[in-house]
Short mmCIF file of C-alpha atoms in Angstrom, two decimals:
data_model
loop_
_atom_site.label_atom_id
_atom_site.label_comp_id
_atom_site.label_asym_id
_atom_site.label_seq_id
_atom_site.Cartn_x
_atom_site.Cartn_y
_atom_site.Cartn_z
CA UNK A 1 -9.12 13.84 -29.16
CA UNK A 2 -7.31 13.77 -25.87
CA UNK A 3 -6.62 16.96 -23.66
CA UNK A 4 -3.81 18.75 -24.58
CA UNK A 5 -2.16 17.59 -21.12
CA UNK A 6 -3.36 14.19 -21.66
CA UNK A 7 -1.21 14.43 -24.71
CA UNK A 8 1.67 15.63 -22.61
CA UNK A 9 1.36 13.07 -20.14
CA UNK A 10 0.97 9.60 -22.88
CA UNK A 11 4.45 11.34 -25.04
CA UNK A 12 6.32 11.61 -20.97
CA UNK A 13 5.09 8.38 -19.89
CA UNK A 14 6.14 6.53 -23.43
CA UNK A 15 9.50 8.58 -23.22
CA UNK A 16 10.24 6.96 -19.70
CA UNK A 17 9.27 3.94 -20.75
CA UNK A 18 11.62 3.98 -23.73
CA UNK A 19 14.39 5.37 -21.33
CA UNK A 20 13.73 2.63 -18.51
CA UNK A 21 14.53 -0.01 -21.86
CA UNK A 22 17.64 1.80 -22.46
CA UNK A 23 18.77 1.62 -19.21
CA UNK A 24 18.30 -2.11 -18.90
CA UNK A 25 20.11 -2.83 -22.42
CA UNK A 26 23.33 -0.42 -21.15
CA UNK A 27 25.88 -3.03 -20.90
CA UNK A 28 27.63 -3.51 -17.22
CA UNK A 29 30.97 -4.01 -16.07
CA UNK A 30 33.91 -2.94 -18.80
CA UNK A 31 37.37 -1.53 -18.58
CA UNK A 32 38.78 -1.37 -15.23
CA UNK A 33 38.52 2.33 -14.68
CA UNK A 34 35.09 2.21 -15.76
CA UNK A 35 34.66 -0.24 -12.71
CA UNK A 36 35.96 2.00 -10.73
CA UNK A 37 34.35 5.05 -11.38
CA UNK A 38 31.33 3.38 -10.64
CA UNK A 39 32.26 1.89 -7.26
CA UNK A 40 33.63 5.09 -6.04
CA UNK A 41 30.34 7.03 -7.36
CA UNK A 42 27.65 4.10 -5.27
CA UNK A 43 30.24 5.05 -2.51
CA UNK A 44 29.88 8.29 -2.37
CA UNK A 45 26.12 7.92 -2.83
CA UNK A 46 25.58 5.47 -0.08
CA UNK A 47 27.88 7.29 2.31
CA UNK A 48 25.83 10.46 1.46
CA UNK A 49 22.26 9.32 2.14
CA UNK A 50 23.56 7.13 5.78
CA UNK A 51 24.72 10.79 6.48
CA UNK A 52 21.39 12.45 5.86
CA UNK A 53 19.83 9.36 8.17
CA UNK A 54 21.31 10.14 11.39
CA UNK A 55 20.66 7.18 14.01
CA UNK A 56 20.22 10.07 17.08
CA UNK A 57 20.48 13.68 17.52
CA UNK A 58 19.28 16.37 18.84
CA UNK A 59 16.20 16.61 16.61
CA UNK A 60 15.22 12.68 16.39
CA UNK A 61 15.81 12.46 19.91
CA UNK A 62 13.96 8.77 19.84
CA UNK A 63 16.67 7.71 17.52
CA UNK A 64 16.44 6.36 13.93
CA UNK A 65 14.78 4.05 13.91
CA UNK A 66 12.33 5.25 16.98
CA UNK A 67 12.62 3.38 19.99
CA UNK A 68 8.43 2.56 19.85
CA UNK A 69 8.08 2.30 23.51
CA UNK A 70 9.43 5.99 24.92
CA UNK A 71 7.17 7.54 22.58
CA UNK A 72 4.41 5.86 23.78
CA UNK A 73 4.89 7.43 27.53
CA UNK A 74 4.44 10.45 25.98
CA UNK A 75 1.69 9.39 23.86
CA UNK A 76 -0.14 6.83 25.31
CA UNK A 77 -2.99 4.67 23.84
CA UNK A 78 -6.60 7.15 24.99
CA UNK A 79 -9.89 6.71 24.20
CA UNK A 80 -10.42 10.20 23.14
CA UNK A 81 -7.62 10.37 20.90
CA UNK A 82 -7.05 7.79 18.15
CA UNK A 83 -4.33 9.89 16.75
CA UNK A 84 -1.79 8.38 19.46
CA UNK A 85 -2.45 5.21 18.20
CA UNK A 86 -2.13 6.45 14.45
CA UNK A 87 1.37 7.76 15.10
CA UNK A 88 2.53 5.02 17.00
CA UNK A 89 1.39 2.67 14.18
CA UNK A 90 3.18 4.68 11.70
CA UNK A 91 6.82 4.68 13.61
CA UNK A 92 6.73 1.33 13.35
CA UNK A 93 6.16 1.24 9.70
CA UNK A 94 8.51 3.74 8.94
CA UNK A 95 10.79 1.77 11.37
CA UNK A 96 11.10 -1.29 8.89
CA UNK A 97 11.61 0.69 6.19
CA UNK A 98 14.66 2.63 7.90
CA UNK A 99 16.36 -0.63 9.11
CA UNK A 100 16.24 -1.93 5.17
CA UNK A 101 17.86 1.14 3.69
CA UNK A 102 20.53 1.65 6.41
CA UNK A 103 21.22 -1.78 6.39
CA UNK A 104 21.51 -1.86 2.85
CA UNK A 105 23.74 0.74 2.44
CA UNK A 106 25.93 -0.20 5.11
CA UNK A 107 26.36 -3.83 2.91
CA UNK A 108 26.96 -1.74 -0.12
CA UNK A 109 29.74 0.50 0.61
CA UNK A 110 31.44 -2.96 2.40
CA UNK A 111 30.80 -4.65 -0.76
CA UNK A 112 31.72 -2.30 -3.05
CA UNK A 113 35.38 -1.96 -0.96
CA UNK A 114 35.63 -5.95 -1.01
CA UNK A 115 35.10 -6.84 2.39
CA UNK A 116 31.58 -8.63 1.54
CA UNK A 117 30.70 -10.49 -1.21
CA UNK A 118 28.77 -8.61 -3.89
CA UNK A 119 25.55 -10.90 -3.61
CA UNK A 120 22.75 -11.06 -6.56
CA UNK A 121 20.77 -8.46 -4.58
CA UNK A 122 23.59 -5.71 -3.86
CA UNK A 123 24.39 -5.81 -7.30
CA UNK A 124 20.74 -5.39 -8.34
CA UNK A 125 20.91 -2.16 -5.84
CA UNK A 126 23.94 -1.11 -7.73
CA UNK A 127 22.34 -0.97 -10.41
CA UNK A 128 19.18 0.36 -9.89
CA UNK A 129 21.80 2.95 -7.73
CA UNK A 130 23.85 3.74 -11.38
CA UNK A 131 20.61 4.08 -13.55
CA UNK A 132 18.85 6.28 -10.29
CA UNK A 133 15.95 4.07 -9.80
CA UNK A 134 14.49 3.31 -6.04
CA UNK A 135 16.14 -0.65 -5.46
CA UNK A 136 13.38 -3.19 -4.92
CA UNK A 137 14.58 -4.09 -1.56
CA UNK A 138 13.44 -1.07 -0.43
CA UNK A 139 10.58 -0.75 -2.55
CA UNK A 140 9.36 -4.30 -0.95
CA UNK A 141 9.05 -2.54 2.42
CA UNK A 142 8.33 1.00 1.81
CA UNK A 143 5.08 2.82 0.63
CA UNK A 144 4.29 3.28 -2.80
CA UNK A 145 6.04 5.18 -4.74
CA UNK A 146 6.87 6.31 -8.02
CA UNK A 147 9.52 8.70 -7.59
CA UNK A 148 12.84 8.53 -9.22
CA UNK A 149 15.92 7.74 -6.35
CA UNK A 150 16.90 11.16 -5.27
CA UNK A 151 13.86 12.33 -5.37
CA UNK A 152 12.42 9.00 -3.21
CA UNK A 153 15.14 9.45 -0.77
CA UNK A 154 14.22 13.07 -0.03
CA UNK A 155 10.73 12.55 -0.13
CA UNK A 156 11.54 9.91 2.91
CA UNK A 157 13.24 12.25 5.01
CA UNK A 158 10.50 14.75 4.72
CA UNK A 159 8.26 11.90 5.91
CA UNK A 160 10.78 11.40 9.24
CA UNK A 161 10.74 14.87 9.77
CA UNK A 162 6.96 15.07 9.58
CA UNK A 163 6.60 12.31 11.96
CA UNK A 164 9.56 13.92 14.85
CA UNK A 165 8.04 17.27 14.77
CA UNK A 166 4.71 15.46 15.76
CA UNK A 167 6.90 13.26 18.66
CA UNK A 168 8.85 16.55 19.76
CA UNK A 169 5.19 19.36 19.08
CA UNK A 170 2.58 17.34 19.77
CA UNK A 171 -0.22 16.49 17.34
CA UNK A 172 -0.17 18.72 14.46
CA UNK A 173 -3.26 20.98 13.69
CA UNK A 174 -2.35 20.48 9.74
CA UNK A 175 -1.62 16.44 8.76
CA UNK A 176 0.39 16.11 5.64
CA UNK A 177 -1.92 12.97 4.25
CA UNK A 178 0.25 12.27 1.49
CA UNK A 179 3.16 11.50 4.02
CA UNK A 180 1.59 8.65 5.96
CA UNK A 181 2.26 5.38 5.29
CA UNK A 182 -0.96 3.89 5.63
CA UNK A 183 -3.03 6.71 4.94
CA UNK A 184 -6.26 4.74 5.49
CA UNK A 185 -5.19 4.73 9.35
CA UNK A 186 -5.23 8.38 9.83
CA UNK A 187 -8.88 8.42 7.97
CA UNK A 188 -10.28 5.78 10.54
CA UNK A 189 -8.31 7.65 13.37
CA UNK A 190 -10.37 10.74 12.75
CA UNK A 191 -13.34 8.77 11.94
CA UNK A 192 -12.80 7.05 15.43
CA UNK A 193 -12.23 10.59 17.29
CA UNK A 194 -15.49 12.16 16.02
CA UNK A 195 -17.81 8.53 16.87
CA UNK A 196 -16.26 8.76 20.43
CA UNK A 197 -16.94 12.10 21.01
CA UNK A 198 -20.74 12.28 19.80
CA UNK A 199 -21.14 9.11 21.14
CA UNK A 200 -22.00 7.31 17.46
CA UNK A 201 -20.99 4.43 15.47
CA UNK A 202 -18.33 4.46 13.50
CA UNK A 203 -20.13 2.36 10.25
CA UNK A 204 -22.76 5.36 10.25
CA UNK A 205 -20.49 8.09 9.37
CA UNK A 206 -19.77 9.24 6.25
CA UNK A 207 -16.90 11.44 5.14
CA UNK A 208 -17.36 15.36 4.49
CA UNK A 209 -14.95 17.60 2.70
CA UNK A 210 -14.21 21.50 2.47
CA UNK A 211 -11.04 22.94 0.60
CA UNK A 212 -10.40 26.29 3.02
CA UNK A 213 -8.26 29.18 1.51
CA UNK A 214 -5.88 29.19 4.69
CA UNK A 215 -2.42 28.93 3.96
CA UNK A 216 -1.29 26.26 6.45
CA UNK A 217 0.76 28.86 8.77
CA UNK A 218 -2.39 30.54 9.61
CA UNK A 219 -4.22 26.82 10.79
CA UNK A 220 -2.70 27.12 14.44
CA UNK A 221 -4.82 25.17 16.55
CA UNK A 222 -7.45 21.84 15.16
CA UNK A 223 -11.08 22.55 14.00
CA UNK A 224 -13.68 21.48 16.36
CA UNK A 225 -14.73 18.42 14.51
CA UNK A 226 -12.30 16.30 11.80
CA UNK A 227 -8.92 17.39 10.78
CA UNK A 228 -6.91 19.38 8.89
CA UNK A 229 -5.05 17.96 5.68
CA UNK A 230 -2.11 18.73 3.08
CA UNK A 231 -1.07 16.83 0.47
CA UNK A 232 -3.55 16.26 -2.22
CA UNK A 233 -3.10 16.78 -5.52
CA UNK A 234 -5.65 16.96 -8.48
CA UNK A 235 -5.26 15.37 -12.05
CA UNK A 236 -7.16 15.91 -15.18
CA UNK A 237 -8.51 18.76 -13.13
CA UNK A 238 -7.80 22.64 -11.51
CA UNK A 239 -9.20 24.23 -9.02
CA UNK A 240 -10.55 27.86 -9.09
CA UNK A 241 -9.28 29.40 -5.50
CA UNK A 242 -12.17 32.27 -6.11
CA UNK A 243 -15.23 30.00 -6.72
CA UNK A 244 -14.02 27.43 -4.58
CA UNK A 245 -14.77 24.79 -7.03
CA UNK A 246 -13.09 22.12 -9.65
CA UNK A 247 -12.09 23.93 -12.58
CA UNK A 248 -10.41 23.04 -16.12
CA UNK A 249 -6.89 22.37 -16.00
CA UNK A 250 -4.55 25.10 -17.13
CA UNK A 251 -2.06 23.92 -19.99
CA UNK A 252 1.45 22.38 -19.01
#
């Protein structure tokens, strides 16, 4: 039979299932104060999140979304550091991703006040809005992701912040992986770093791993070779901190 967390994970993934049917057979629209309880509640939600994405301050100094070309004066493209590159590549990512969902919300809260017409796609934001699912306008041009709408939304801004404290610190000595974009860009940026500086080619190289019991405040500078990373997660496995080495899973 299957592990005990297998178990766990089939009955939670054929209860959201089940749920996600639900959801789509709730019948829309109604009684007039039912209409309105739902307009003022994507409202308040959409007014909410453009408040958590501020276009400037003082701590996204670049502005939301980044203005590509001042950050790249104070990281410019360099041979010896493909990290510059990696960074700049992500901003722009992020960048398209940013203009959607403030865009978006901006047309929601106008349509849901009348002043636009609630088109075919706003209403399937609504919705996904009311039922707390991730709309698929945004999931067309973000990462992926299969994270419920709150916790997508502050799973984004962690991402921003990740990516200004780089712009406003410098390079981090600890890279979250799991918050890139296009994580495969960061891999062949620190593949690219180590060819350049030992003078080899890139197709040789092959990758090398080590799990380190440093908690990430005590990684203050970058190792000589490689990088530091955060972010991974195991499944259908532990890890045993003592012996350093995979491990069963403990029970859910």
């Amino acid at each position: 039979g299957l592990h005990d967390n297998a178990n766990i994970t089939f009955a939670t993934a054929e209860t959201y299932a089940l749920f996600d049917t639900l959801l789509q057979l709730m019948p829309r629209g109604g009684g007039g104060g039912a209409s309105e309880s739902s307009d003022s509640v994507l409202e308040a939600l959409a007014k909410d999140m453009l408040a958590r994405l501020p276009a400037k301050d003082d701590f996204y100094s670049y502005g939301l979304p980044w203005v590509v070309e001042d950050v790249q004066e104070k990281f410019p493209t360099q041979y010896t550091e493909s990290m510059n590159t990696v960074l700049t590549q992500e901003l722009l990512r992020f960048n398209r991703v940013i203009v959607v969902i403030r865009s978006t919300l901006n047309q929601l809260i106008d349509a849901v006040r009348g002043v636009v017409v609630m088109s075919s796609d706003l209403e399937k934001m609504a919705v996904a809005f009311l039922n707390g699912s991730v709309p698929g306008m945004w999931s067309a041009k973000s990462y992926p992701s299969l994270k419920p709408l709150g916790s997508y939304f502050d799973d984004f801004l962690k991402r921003l912040q990740f990516l200004q404290t780089w712009i406003n610190e410098g390079t981090p000595a600890v890279f979250w992986l799991s918050g890139f974009y296009f994580t495969q860009s960061f891999l062949t940026g620190t593949l690219q770093n180590y060819a350049r500086k030992h003078k080899k080619a890139i197709d040789t190289l092959s990758w090398s791993f080590r799990v380190i019991p440093e908690d990430i405040e005590q990684l203050t500078s970058k190792p000589e070779d490689g990088s530091y990373i955060t972010g991974l997660f195991l499944d259908g496995a532990g890890w045993d901190n003592d012996a350093n080495v995979l491990a069963e899973q403990q029970p859910k």
